[in-house]
Coordinates of C-alpha atoms in Angstrom, one line a residue:
X1 CA -8.3 -53.0 33.3
X2 CA -10.5 -53.2 30.3
X3 CA -10.3 -50.4 27.8
X4 CA -12.5 -49.4 24.9
X5 CA -11.0 -47.1 22.3
X6 CA -12.6 -45.7 19.1
X7 CA -9.9 -46.1 16.5
X8 CA -11.8 -44.4 13.7
X9 CA -12.4 -40.6 13.6
X10 CA -15.4 -39.3 15.5
X11 CA -18.4 -38.2 13.4
X12 CA -20.6 -39.7 10.8
X13 CA -19.0 -42.4 8.6
X14 CA -19.7 -45.7 7.0
X15 CA -17.9 -47.8 9.6
X16 CA -16.7 -47.2 13.2
X17 CA -14.1 -49.4 14.8
X18 CA -13.9 -49.9 18.6
X19 CA -11.0 -51.7 20.2
X20 CA -11.7 -53.6 23.4
X21 CA -8.4 -54.3 25.1
X22 CA -7.3 -55.9 28.4
X23 CA -7.6 -59.1 30.4
X24 CA -10.8 -61.0 29.4
X25 CA -11.6 -58.7 26.5
X26 CA -12.8 -61.6 24.3
X27 CA -15.1 -62.9 27.1
X28 CA -16.7 -59.5 27.6
X29 CA -17.4 -59.0 23.9
X30 CA -18.6 -62.6 23.6
X31 CA -21.2 -62.0 26.4
X32 CA -22.9 -59.4 24.2
X33 CA -22.2 -60.8 20.7
X34 CA -24.3 -63.3 18.8
X35 CA -22.6 -64.6 15.7
X36 CA -24.8 -65.1 12.7
X37 CA -23.5 -68.7 12.4
X38 CA -24.6 -69.5 16.0
X39 CA -21.0 -70.4 16.9
X40 CA -19.2 -69.0 19.9
X41 CA -16.6 -66.3 19.2
X42 CA -13.9 -68.4 20.9
X43 CA -14.4 -71.2 18.4
X44 CA -13.0 -69.0 15.5
X45 CA -9.3 -68.8 14.8
X46 CA -7.6 -65.6 16.0
X47 CA -8.0 -62.7 13.6
X48 CA -11.0 -64.2 11.8
X49 CA -13.8 -61.6 11.1
X50 CA -17.2 -62.8 12.3
X51 CA -20.5 -61.2 11.4
X52 CA -23.3 -61.0 13.9
X53 CA -25.3 -58.7 16.3
X54 CA -24.2 -56.9 19.4
X55 CA -26.3 -56.0 22.4
X56 CA -29.9 -56.7 23.5
X57 CA -32.3 -57.8 20.7
X58 CA -32.4 -56.9 17.9
X59 CA -28.9 -55.6 18.5
X60 CA -26.4 -53.7 16.3
X61 CA -25.0 -55.3 13.2
X62 CA -21.3 -55.7 13.7
X63 CA -18.2 -57.5 12.5
X64 CA -16.0 -58.7 15.4
X65 CA -12.4 -59.7 15.0
X66 CA -10.7 -61.2 18.1
X67 CA -6.9 -60.9 17.6
X68 CA -6.4 -62.6 21.0
X69 CA -8.1 -63.1 24.3
X70 CA -7.1 -59.6 25.3
X71 CA -7.6 -57.6 22.0
X72 CA -10.9 -57.5 20.1
X73 CA -12.1 -55.1 17.4
X74 CA -15.8 -54.4 17.0
X75 CA -16.7 -52.9 13.6
X76 CA -20.1 -51.3 13.4
X77 CA -22.1 -48.7 11.6
X78 CA -20.5 -45.3 11.8
X79 CA -23.4 -43.1 12.9
X80 CA -23.3 -41.3 16.2
X81 CA -26.1 -43.3 17.7
X82 CA -24.7 -46.7 16.8
X83 CA -21.3 -45.8 18.2
X84 CA -22.8 -44.4 21.3
X85 CA -24.8 -47.5 21.9
X86 CA -21.9 -49.9 21.4
X87 CA -19.8 -47.8 23.8
X88 CA -22.6 -47.6 26.3
X89 CA -22.9 -51.4 26.4
X90 CA -19.2 -51.9 26.8
X91 CA -19.0 -49.2 29.5
X92 CA -21.8 -51.1 31.5
X93 CA -19.5 -54.1 31.3
X94 CA -16.8 -52.1 33.1
X95 CA -14.8 -51.1 30.0
X96 CA -13.2 -47.7 30.5
X97 CA -13.4 -45.4 27.4
X98 CA -10.0 -43.9 26.5
X99 CA -9.2 -41.4 23.9
X100 CA -7.2 -43.0 21.1
X101 CA -4.3 -40.6 21.4
X102 CA -3.9 -41.5 25.1
X103 CA -4.1 -45.2 24.1
X104 CA -1.4 -44.7 21.4
X105 CA 0.9 -43.0 23.9
X106 CA 0.5 -46.0 26.3
X107 CA 0.6 -48.5 23.5
X108 CA 4.0 -47.5 22.1
X109 CA 7.1 -47.8 24.2
X110 CA 8.9 -45.2 22.1
X111 CA 7.4 -41.7 22.5
X112 CA 8.5 -40.7 19.1
X113 CA 6.6 -43.6 17.6
X114 CA 3.5 -42.6 19.5
X115 CA 3.9 -39.1 18.3
X116 CA 4.1 -40.3 14.7
X117 CA 1.1 -42.6 15.2
X118 CA -1.0 -39.6 16.3
X119 CA 0.4 -37.2 13.7
X120 CA -0.4 -39.7 10.9
X121 CA -4.1 -39.2 11.6
X122 CA -3.7 -35.5 10.9
X123 CA -1.7 -35.8 7.7
X124 CA -3.4 -33.9 4.9
X125 CA -1.5 -35.4 1.9
X126 CA 0.1 -38.6 0.8
X127 CA 3.6 -37.1 0.8
X128 CA 3.1 -35.8 4.4
X129 CA 1.9 -39.2 5.5
X130 CA 4.9 -40.9 3.8
X131 CA 7.4 -38.7 5.7
X132 CA 5.5 -39.3 9.0
X133 CA 5.5 -43.0 8.3
X134 CA 9.3 -43.0 8.0
X135 CA 9.4 -41.4 11.5
X136 CA 6.9 -44.0 12.8
X137 CA 9.3 -46.7 11.5
X138 CA 12.2 -45.1 13.4
X139 CA 14.0 -42.6 11.2
X140 CA 14.0 -39.8 13.8
X141 CA 14.7 -42.1 16.7
X142 CA 17.7 -43.6 14.9
X143 CA 19.0 -40.0 14.2
X144 CA 18.6 -39.1 17.9
X145 CA 20.4 -42.3 19.0
X146 CA 23.2 -41.6 16.6
X147 CA 23.7 -38.1 18.0
X148 CA 23.7 -39.4 21.6
X149 CA 26.3 -41.9 20.5
X150 CA 28.5 -39.1 19.2
X151 CA 28.1 -37.3 22.5
X152 CA 29.1 -40.4 24.4
X153 CA 32.4 -40.5 22.4
X154 CA 33.0 -36.7 22.8
X155 CA 32.4 -35.9 19.2
X156 CA 30.6 -32.6 20.0
X157 CA 31.3 -30.9 16.6
X158 CA 29.8 -33.8 14.7
X159 CA 26.8 -33.9 17.1
X160 CA 26.2 -30.2 16.7
X161 CA 26.2 -30.6 12.9
X162 CA 23.7 -33.4 13.1
X163 CA 21.5 -31.3 15.4
X164 CA 21.6 -28.4 13.0
X165 CA 20.6 -30.7 10.1
X166 CA 17.6 -31.9 12.0
X167 CA 16.6 -28.3 13.0
X168 CA 16.8 -27.2 9.4
X169 CA 14.0 -29.7 8.7
X170 CA 11.9 -28.5 11.5
X171 CA 9.8 -26.0 9.5
X172 CA 8.9 -28.9 7.1
X173 CA 8.1 -31.3 9.9
X174 CA 5.8 -28.9 11.7
X175 CA 3.8 -28.4 8.5
X176 CA 3.2 -32.1 7.9
X177 CA 0.0 -31.8 10.0
X178 CA -0.6 -28.1 9.8
X179 CA -0.7 -26.6 6.3
X180 CA 1.6 -23.8 5.1
X181 CA -0.2 -20.4 5.0
X182 CA 0.2 -18.9 1.6
X183 CA -1.4 -15.5 1.2
X184 CA -2.2 -13.7 -2.1
X185 CA -2.2 -10.0 -1.8
X186 CA -2.0 -6.9 -4.0
X187 CA -4.0 -4.0 -5.4
X188 CA -7.6 -4.5 -6.2
X189 CA -8.7 -6.2 -9.4
X190 CA -5.3 -7.7 -10.3
X191 CA -6.7 -11.2 -10.6
X192 CA -5.9 -12.7 -7.1
X193 CA -9.2 -14.5 -7.0
X194 CA -8.7 -15.9 -10.5
X195 CA -5.3 -17.1 -9.5
X196 CA -6.7 -18.9 -6.4
X197 CA -9.3 -20.6 -8.6
X198 CA -6.6 -21.6 -11.1
X199 CA -4.4 -23.0 -8.4
X200 CA -7.1 -25.1 -6.7
X201 CA -8.7 -26.1 -9.9
X202 CA -12.3 -24.9 -9.1
X203 CA -14.2 -21.7 -8.5
X204 CA -13.4 -21.1 -4.8
X205 CA -13.3 -17.3 -4.9
X206 CA -15.8 -14.9 -6.5
X207 CA -14.4 -13.1 -9.6
X208 CA -15.8 -9.8 -10.7
X209 CA -14.3 -6.9 -12.7
X210 CA -15.4 -4.4 -10.0
X211 CA -12.5 -3.5 -7.7
X212 CA -13.2 -4.4 -4.0
X213 CA -15.2 -7.6 -4.8
X214 CA -13.2 -9.6 -2.2
X215 CA -13.8 -8.0 1.2
X216 CA -13.1 -11.0 3.5
X217 CA -10.3 -13.5 3.5
X218 CA -11.3 -16.5 1.4
X219 CA -9.3 -19.7 2.1
X220 CA -8.9 -22.9 0.1
X221 CA -7.1 -26.0 1.2
X222 CA -5.0 -27.7 -1.5
X223 CA -1.7 -29.6 -2.1
X224 CA 1.2 -28.0 -3.9
X225 CA 3.4 -30.7 -5.3
X226 CA 2.3 -32.9 -2.4
X227 CA 2.8 -30.3 0.4
X228 CA -0.3 -29.3 2.4
X229 CA -1.1 -25.6 1.8
X230 CA -3.9 -23.2 2.7
X231 CA -4.3 -20.4 0.1
X232 CA -5.8 -17.1 1.3
X233 CA -7.4 -14.6 -1.1
X234 CA -7.4 -11.2 0.5
X235 CA -9.0 -7.9 -0.1
X236 CA -7.3 -5.6 -2.6
X237 CA -4.8 -3.2 -0.9
X238 CA -5.8 0.4 -1.5
X239 CA -6.9 3.5 0.3
X240 CA -10.2 5.4 0.2
X241 CA -12.6 2.4 0.2
X242 CA -15.7 2.0 2.2
X243 CA -15.7 1.1 5.9
X244 CA -16.4 -2.5 5.1
X245 CA -13.6 -2.6 2.5
X246 CA -11.2 -1.0 5.0
X247 CA -12.0 -3.7 7.5
X248 CA -11.2 -6.3 4.8
X249 CA -7.9 -4.6 4.0
X250 CA -6.9 -4.6 7.7
X251 CA -7.7 -8.3 7.9
X252 CA -5.6 -8.8 4.7
X253 CA -2.6 -7.1 6.2
X254 CA -3.0 -9.2 9.4
X255 CA -3.1 -12.4 7.4
X256 CA -0.2 -11.3 5.3
X257 CA 2.0 -10.6 8.3
X258 CA 1.4 -14.1 9.6
X259 CA 1.9 -15.9 6.2
X260 CA 4.5 -18.6 5.6
X261 CA 4.7 -17.2 2.1
X262 CA 3.4 -14.0 0.7
X263 CA 2.5 -13.8 -3.0
X264 CA 2.2 -10.2 -4.3
X265 CA 0.1 -10.0 -7.4
X266 CA 0.2 -7.1 -9.8
X267 CA -1.7 -6.3 -13.0
X268 CA 0.5 -6.5 -16.1
X269 CA -2.1 -4.8 -18.2
X270 CA -1.5 -1.6 -16.4
X271 CA 1.8 0.4 -16.2
X272 CA 4.0 -0.2 -13.2
X273 CA 3.1 2.5 -10.7
X274 CA 4.6 4.2 -7.6
X275 CA 1.9 2.4 -5.5
X276 CA 3.0 -0.9 -6.9
X277 CA 6.7 -0.1 -6.1
X278 CA 5.9 0.9 -2.6
X279 CA 3.8 -2.3 -2.0
X280 CA 6.6 -4.5 -3.4
X281 CA 9.1 -2.9 -1.1
X282 CA 7.0 -3.7 2.0
X283 CA 7.6 -7.4 1.4
X284 CA 11.0 -8.0 -0.2
X285 CA 10.7 -11.7 0.7
X286 CA 7.5 -12.1 -1.3
X287 CA 7.0 -14.1 -4.4
X288 CA 6.1 -11.5 -7.1
X289 CA 3.5 -12.4 -9.8
X290 CA 2.7 -10.2 -12.8
X291 CA -0.8 -11.5 -13.7
X292 CA -2.8 -10.7 -16.9
X293 CA 0.5 -11.0 -18.8
X294 CA -1.4 -11.8 -22.0
X295 CA -2.7 -8.2 -21.8
X296 CA 0.7 -6.6 -20.9
X297 CA 1.0 -3.0 -21.8
X298 CA 4.6 -3.4 -23.1
X299 CA 6.2 -1.6 -20.2
X300 CA 7.6 -4.8 -18.7
X301 CA 11.1 -3.4 -18.4
X302 CA 10.0 -1.2 -15.5
X303 CA 8.7 -4.1 -13.5
X304 CA 10.7 -6.1 -10.9
X305 CA 11.5 -9.7 -11.6
X306 CA 8.6 -12.0 -11.1
X307 CA 6.5 -14.8 -12.6
X308 CA 4.3 -14.0 -15.6
X309 CA 0.8 -15.5 -15.5
X310 CA -2.6 -15.3 -17.0
X311 CA -5.0 -16.8 -14.6
X312 CA -7.8 -16.8 -17.1
X313 CA -5.8 -18.6 -19.8
X314 CA -3.8 -20.8 -17.4
X315 CA -0.5 -19.4 -18.6
X316 CA 2.3 -19.7 -16.1
X317 CA 0.3 -21.6 -13.5
X318 CA 2.5 -24.6 -13.5
X319 CA 5.5 -22.4 -13.0
X320 CA 3.8 -20.6 -10.1
X321 CA 3.0 -24.0 -8.4
X322 CA 6.6 -25.0 -8.8
X323 CA 7.8 -21.7 -7.4
X324 CA 5.5 -22.0 -4.4
X325 CA 6.7 -25.5 -3.6
X326 CA 10.4 -24.4 -3.9
X327 CA 9.9 -21.5 -1.6
X328 CA 8.1 -23.6 1.0
X329 CA 10.4 -26.7 0.8
X330 CA 13.6 -25.7 -1.0
X331 CA 15.3 -29.0 0.0
X332 CA 12.8 -31.9 0.3
X333 CA 14.0 -34.7 2.5
X334 CA 15.1 -38.0 1.0
X335 CA 13.3 -41.2 1.7
X336 CA 13.8 -42.4 5.3
X337 CA 15.3 -39.0 6.3
X338 CA 14.8 -38.0 10.0
X339 CA 12.4 -35.1 10.4
X340 CA 11.3 -33.6 13.7
X341 CA 7.6 -33.0 13.5
X342 CA 6.2 -31.8 16.8
X343 CA 6.9 -28.6 18.8
X344 CA 8.3 -30.6 21.7
X345 CA 10.8 -32.3 19.3
X346 CA 12.0 -29.0 18.0
X347 CA 12.3 -27.5 21.6
X348 CA 14.4 -30.5 22.7
X349 CA 16.7 -30.2 19.7
X350 CA 17.1 -26.5 20.1
X351 CA 17.9 -26.9 23.8
X352 CA 20.5 -29.6 23.0
X353 CA 22.1 -27.5 20.3
X354 CA 22.3 -24.5 22.6
X355 CA 23.8 -26.6 25.4
X356 CA 26.5 -27.9 23.1
X357 CA 27.4 -24.3 22.0
X358 CA 28.0 -23.6 25.7
X359 CA 29.9 -26.8 26.2
X360 CA 27.2 -28.6 28.1
X361 CA 27.2 -32.0 26.5
X362 CA 25.6 -33.6 29.6
X363 CA 22.6 -31.2 29.3
X364 CA 22.4 -32.0 25.6
X365 CA 22.4 -35.8 26.3
X366 CA 19.7 -35.3 28.9
X367 CA 17.4 -33.4 26.5
X368 CA 17.8 -36.0 23.8
X369 CA 17.3 -38.8 26.2
X370 CA 14.0 -37.4 27.4
X371 CA 12.9 -37.0 23.8
X372 CA 13.5 -40.6 22.8
X373 CA 13.4 -42.5 26.1
X374 CA 11.4 -45.8 26.0
X375 CA 8.7 -46.1 28.5

């Protein structure tokens, strides 16, 4: 069966790449391709890029690369219409269009490798991509195979320890393609929006001295020491505001409850208050920031421990970035470390670990075997 797969992301772009794969792929492409040189596609060495036109006159300008008789890449303009036209011509030639994720799952014998291939397309940062690339090259599979070998030799305690090590990395792995949610909250007018702007390096949130300026959740995607993060600036937490502001506060509390990391921001230019104390006690796990420290009122001894910043002057921002990174990833993996990175990986590892606790090494081996079984 002949397949056509769009390897580049959908949407507008400079170049789109279609892969035609299957018996007779080169012949099918050749039937619709006219090389600018006038030569037949089969006359070129495998892998040689060839410029020409594809389809009925005048045709779409493309670069064709035939890796073999059964695998041909067609590189064309990246606009929707151009891609649709190329795909339509190939479909009329009995090429079945397949989503690239399904193609990747069928293309790789190892399901973990296929998962890594798919996840790499969703990586937001270079560091996340590097860790996923390690898994693509077999880091996680080797770890799973090693645990299975331990179980085969009745080394259950060692296998349990190895499973716990992998599960400890699960929160990191699951955030390689989905950013950590970091929410800034606190009373009105403490400088949350200014801190967001300082962290992302541009004016993402509106800043105004009037309390209650932020009434909706404003988000900004960024990288914190290489880790993908979505920062959320929320409405100031106070009572007695307008109905619109109260709705914003309710949304802020909802976002705060779901955060991977809460940052409570307080105004160091005002004395520490009972309201501040009560807010801090609601999230003892939060990272506390005393902003406007350059305007501190001198009553710092009453304040709980926290980072001292001045968003306007940039003081303490580097320390805040480092603290966020440490809270999210306290123990970064070494190069080539095994990291589970999908929900199904984590589920299988948890099942195996629970089975071992109950003495079920056979069930543990079965779960791990399903996770890494070659097709």
